[in-house]
mmCIF file of C-alpha atoms in Angstrom:
data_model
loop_
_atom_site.group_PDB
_atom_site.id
_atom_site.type_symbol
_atom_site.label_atom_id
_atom_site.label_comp_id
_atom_site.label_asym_id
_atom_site.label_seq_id
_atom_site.Cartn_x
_atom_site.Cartn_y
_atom_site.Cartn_z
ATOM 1 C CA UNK W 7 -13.997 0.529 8.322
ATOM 2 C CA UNK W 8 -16.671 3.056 8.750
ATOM 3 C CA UNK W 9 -15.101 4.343 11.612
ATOM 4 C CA UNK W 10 -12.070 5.890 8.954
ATOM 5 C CA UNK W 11 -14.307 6.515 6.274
ATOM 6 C CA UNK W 12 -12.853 3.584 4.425
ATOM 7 C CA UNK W 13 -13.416 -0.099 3.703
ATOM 8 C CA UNK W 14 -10.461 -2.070 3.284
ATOM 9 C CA UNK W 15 -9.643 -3.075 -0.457
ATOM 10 C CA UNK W 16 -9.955 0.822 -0.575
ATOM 11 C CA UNK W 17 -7.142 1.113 1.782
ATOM 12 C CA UNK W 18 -5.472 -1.633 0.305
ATOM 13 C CA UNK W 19 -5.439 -0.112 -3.057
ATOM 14 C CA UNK W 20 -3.958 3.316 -1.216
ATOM 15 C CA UNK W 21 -1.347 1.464 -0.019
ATOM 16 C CA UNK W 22 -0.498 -0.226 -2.999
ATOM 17 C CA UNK W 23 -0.060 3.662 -4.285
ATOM 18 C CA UNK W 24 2.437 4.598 -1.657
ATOM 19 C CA UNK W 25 4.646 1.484 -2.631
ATOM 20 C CA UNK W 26 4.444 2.495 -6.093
ATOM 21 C CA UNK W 27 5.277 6.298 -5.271
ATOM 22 C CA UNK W 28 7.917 5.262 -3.401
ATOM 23 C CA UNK W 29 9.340 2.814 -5.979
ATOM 24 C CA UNK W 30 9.437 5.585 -8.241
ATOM 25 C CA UNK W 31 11.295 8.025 -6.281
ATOM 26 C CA UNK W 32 13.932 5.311 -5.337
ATOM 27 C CA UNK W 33 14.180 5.037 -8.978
ATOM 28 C CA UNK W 34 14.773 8.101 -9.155
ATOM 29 C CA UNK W 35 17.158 8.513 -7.161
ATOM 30 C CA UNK W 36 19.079 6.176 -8.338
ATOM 31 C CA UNK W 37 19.324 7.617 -11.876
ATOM 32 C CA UNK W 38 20.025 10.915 -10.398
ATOM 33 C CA UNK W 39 23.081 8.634 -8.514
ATOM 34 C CA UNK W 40 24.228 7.505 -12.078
ATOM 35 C CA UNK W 41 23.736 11.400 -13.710
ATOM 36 C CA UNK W 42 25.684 12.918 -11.041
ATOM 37 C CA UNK W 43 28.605 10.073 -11.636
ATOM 38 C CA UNK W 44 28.766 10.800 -14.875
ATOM 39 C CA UNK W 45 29.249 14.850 -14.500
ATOM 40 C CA UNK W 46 32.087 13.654 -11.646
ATOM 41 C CA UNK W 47 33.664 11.482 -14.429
ATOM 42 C CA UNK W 48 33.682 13.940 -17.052
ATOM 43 C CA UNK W 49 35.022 16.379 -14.833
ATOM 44 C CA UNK W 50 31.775 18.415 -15.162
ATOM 45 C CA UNK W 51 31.526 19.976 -11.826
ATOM 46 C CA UNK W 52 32.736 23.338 -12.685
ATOM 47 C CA UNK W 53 29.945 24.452 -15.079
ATOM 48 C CA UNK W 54 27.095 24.200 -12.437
ATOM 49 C CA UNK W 55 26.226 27.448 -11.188
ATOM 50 C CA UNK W 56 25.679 26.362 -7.415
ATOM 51 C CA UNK W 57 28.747 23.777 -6.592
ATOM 52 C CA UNK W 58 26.093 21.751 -4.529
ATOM 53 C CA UNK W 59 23.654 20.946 -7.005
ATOM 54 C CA UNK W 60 25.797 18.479 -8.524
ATOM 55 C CA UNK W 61 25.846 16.448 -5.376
ATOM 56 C CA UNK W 62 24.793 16.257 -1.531
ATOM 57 C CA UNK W 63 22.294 13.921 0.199
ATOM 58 C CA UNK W 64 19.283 15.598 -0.268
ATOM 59 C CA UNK W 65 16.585 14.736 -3.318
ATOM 60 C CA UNK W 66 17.459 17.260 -5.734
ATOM 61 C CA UNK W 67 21.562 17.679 -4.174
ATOM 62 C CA UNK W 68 21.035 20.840 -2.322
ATOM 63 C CA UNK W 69 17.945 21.376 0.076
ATOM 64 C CA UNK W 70 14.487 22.387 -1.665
ATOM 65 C CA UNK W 71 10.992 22.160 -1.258
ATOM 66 C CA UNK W 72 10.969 18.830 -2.184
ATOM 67 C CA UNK W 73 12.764 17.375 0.895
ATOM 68 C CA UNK W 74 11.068 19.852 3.353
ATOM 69 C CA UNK W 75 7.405 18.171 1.437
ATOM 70 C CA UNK W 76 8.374 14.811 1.582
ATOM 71 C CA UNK W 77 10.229 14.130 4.776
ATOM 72 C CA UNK W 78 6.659 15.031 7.237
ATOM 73 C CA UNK W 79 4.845 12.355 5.173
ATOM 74 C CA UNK W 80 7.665 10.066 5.320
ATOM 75 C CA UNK W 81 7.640 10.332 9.168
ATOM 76 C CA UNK W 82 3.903 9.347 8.697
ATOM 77 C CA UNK W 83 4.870 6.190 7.083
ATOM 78 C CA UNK W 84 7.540 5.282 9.483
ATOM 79 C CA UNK W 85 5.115 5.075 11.965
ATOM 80 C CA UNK W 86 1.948 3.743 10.170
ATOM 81 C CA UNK W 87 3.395 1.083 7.969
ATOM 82 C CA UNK W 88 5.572 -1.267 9.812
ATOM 83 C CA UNK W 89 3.801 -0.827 12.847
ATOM 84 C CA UNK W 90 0.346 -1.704 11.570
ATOM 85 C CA UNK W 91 0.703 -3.210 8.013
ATOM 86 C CA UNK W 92 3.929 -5.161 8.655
ATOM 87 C CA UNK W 93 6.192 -3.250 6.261
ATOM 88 C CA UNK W 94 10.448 -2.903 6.684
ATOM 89 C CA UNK W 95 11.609 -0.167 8.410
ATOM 90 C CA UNK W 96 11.517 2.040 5.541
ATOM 91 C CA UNK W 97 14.174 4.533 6.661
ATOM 92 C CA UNK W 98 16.490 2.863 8.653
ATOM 93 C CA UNK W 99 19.620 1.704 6.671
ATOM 94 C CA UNK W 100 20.245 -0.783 9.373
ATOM 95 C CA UNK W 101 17.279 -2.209 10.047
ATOM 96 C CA UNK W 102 17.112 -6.290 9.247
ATOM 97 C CA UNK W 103 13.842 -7.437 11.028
ATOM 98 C CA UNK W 104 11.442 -8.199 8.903
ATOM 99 C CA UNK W 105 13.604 -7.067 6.359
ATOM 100 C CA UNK W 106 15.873 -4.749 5.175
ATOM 101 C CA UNK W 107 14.673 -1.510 3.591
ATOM 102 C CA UNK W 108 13.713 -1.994 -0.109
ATOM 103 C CA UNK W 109 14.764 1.637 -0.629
ATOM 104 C CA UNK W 110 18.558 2.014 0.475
ATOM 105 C CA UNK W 111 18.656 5.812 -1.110
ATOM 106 C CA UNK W 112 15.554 7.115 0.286
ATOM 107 C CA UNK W 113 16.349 5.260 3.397
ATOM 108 C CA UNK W 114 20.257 7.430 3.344
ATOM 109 C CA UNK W 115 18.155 10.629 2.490
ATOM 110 C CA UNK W 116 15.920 10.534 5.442
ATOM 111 C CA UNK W 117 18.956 9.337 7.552
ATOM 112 C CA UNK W 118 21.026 13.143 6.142
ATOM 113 C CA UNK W 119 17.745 14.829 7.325
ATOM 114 C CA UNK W 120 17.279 13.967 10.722
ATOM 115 C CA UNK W 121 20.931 14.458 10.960
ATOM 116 C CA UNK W 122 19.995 18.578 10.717
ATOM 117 C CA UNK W 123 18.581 19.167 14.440
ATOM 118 C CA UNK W 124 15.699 21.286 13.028
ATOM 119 C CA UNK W 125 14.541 18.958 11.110
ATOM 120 C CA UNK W 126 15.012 15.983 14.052
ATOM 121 C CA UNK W 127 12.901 18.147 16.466
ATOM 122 C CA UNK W 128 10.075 18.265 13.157
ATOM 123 C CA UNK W 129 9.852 14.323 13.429
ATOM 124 C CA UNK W 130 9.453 14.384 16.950
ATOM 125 C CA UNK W 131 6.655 16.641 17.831
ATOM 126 C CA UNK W 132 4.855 14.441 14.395
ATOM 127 C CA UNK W 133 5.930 11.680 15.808
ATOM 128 C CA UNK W 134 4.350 12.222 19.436
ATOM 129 C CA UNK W 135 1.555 13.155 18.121
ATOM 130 C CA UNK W 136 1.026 10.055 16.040
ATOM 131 C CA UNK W 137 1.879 8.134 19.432
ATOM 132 C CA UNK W 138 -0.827 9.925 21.468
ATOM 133 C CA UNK W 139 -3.238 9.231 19.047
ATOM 134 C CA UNK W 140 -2.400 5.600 19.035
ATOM 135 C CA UNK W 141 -2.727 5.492 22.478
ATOM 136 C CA UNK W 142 -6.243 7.180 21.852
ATOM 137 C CA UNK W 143 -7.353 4.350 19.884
ATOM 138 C CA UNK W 144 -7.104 6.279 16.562
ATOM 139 C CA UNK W 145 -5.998 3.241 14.737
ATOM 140 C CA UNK W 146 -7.534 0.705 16.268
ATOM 141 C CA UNK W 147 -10.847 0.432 13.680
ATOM 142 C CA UNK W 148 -8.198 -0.171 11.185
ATOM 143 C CA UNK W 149 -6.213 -3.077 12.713
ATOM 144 C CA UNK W 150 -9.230 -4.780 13.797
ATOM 145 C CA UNK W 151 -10.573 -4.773 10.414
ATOM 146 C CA UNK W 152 -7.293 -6.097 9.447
ATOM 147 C CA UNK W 153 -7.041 -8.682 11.445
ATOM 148 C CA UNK W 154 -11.346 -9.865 10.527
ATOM 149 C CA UNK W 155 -10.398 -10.009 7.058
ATOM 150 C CA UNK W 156 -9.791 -13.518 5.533
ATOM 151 C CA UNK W 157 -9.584 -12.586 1.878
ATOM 152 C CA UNK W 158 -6.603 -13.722 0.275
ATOM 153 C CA UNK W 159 -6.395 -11.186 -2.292
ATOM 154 C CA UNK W 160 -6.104 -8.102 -0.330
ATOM 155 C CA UNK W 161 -2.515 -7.351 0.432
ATOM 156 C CA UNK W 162 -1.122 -4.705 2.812
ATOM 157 C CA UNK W 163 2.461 -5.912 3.552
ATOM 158 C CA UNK W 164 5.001 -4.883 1.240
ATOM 159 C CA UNK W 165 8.732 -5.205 1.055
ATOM 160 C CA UNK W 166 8.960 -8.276 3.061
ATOM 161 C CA UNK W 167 9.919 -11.334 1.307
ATOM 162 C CA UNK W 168 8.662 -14.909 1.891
ATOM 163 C CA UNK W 169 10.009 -18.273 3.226
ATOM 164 C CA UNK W 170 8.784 -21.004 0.591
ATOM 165 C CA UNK W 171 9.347 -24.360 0.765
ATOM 166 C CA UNK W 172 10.547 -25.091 -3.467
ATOM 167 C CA UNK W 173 11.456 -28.242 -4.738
ATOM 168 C CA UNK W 174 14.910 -29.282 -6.247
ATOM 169 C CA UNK W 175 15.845 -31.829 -8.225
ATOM 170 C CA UNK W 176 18.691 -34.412 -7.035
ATOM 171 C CA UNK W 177 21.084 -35.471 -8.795
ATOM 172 C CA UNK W 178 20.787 -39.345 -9.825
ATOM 173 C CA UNK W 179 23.110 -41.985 -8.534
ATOM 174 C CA UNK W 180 25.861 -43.585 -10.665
ATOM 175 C CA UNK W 181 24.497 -45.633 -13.439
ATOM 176 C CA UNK W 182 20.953 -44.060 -13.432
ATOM 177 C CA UNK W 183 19.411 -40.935 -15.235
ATOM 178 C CA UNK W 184 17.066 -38.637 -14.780
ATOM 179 C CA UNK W 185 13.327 -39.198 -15.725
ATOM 180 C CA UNK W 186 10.389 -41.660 -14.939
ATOM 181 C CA UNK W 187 8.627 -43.856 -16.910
ATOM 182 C CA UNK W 188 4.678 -42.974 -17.637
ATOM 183 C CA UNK W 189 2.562 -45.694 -19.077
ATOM 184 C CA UNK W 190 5.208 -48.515 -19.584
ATOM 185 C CA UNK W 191 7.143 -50.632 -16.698
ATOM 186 C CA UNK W 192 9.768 -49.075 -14.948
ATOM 187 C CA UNK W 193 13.299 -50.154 -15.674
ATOM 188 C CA UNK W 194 14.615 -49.274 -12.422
ATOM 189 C CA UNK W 195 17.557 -47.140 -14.735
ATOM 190 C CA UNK W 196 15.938 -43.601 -14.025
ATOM 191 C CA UNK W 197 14.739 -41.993 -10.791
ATOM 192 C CA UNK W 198 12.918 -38.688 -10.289
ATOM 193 C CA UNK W 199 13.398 -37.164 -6.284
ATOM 194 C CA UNK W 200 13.050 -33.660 -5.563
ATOM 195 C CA UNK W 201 13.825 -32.850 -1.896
ATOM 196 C CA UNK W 202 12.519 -29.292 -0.579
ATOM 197 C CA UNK W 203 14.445 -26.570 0.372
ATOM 198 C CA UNK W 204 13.220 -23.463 2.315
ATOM 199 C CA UNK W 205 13.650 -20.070 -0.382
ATOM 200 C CA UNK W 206 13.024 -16.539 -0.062
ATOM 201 C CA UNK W 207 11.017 -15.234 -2.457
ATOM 202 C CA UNK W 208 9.526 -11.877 -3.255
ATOM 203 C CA UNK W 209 6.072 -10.941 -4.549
ATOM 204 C CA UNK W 210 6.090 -10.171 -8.142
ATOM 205 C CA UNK W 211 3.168 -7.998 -7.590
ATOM 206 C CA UNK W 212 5.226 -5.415 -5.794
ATOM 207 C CA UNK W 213 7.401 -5.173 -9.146
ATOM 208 C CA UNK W 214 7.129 -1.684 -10.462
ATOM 209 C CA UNK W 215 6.882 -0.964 -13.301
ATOM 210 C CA UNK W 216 5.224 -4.505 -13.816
ATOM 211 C CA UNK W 217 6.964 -7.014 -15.191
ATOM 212 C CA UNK W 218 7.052 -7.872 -18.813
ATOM 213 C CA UNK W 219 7.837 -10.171 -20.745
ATOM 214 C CA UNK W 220 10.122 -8.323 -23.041
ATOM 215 C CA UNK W 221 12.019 -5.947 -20.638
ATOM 216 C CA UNK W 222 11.536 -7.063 -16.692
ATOM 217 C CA UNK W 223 10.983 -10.799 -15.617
#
């Protein structure tokens, strides 16, 4: 709202950003996973010059600038996004409720930081800060815009898959197929039920890259 200096398909479309950022560096990772399984298989371990960079939990193996840039911002979405746009517990490897994190290696990275008690005191003092100014009423423009809002077409959860109720086709009894008639009496030798089941389902909009229909369905 114009209390943040933002409407909200603005915000929506900055949040669709940080999912996509953070889709890419769990991709990331996870190809760095497979490189650095490779060099262990081929016995590769020896030619590095630093013994570390071959492995270890941080984003690059060994501790850079990289970690020390991302990790404040990622404390900045552990507070903001679940807590006002209904998002997983991003970093927790445990967490279940709403769901579990979509991003198990970023989510065992930030889990190997705060394990290093400099870095643990670093998420605290942002993370009382971000509580005081909660408590200040910093964020309540944004939730009560949130909550006004009836279009559909504006989303701000991500990572949280739906219950659906989908319907499945039974299985016909003995002596009968499967079909209907359309436009001629019916036989009584064919029967069509479907009987709904409760699915979870995830939003193909939070597939990135998009999906295509010659490499990702």
């Amino acid at each position: 709202g114009p209390e943040r200096g933002m409407d909200l398909p603005t915000r929506a479309a900055k949040i669709a950003e940080i999912w996509r950022q953070l889709c890419w560096l769990e991709a990331e990772l996870e190809a760095s996973d497979r490189r650095r399984a490779m060099v262990s298989r081929l016995h590769l371990d020896k030619f590095t010059r630093d013994p570390d960079a071959a492995g270890g939990p941080h984003l690059l193996g060994q501790l850079t600038l990289a970690d020390l840039t991302w990790f404040p911002t990622c404390v900045f979405m552990e507070f903001m996004l679940p807590r006002f746009f209904g998002w997983p517990q991003l970093f927790d490897p445990a967490a279940a409720d709403p769901a579990p994190t979509p991003f198990p290696r970023l989510a065992a990275w930030y889990s190997a930081m705060r394990a290093e008690p400099a870095v643990e005191a670093v998420r605290a003092e942002i993370w009382a800060y971000w509580e005081e100014m909660e408590a200040a009423g910093q964020f309540k423009p944004i939730v009560d815009e949130i909550a006004a809002s009836a279009d559909p077409t504006l989303k701000l959860t991500y990572g949280v898959p739906q219950a659906v109720q989908l319907n499945y086709q039974q299985p016909p009894p003995a002596g009968k197929g499967t079909g209907r008639y359309i436009n001629q009496p019916d036989l009584g030798d064919v029967v069509d039920e479907h009987v709904a089941a409760e699915v979870t389902m995830r939003d193909a909009r939070e597939l990135h890259p998009p999906a295509s229909l010659d490499a990702l369905g």
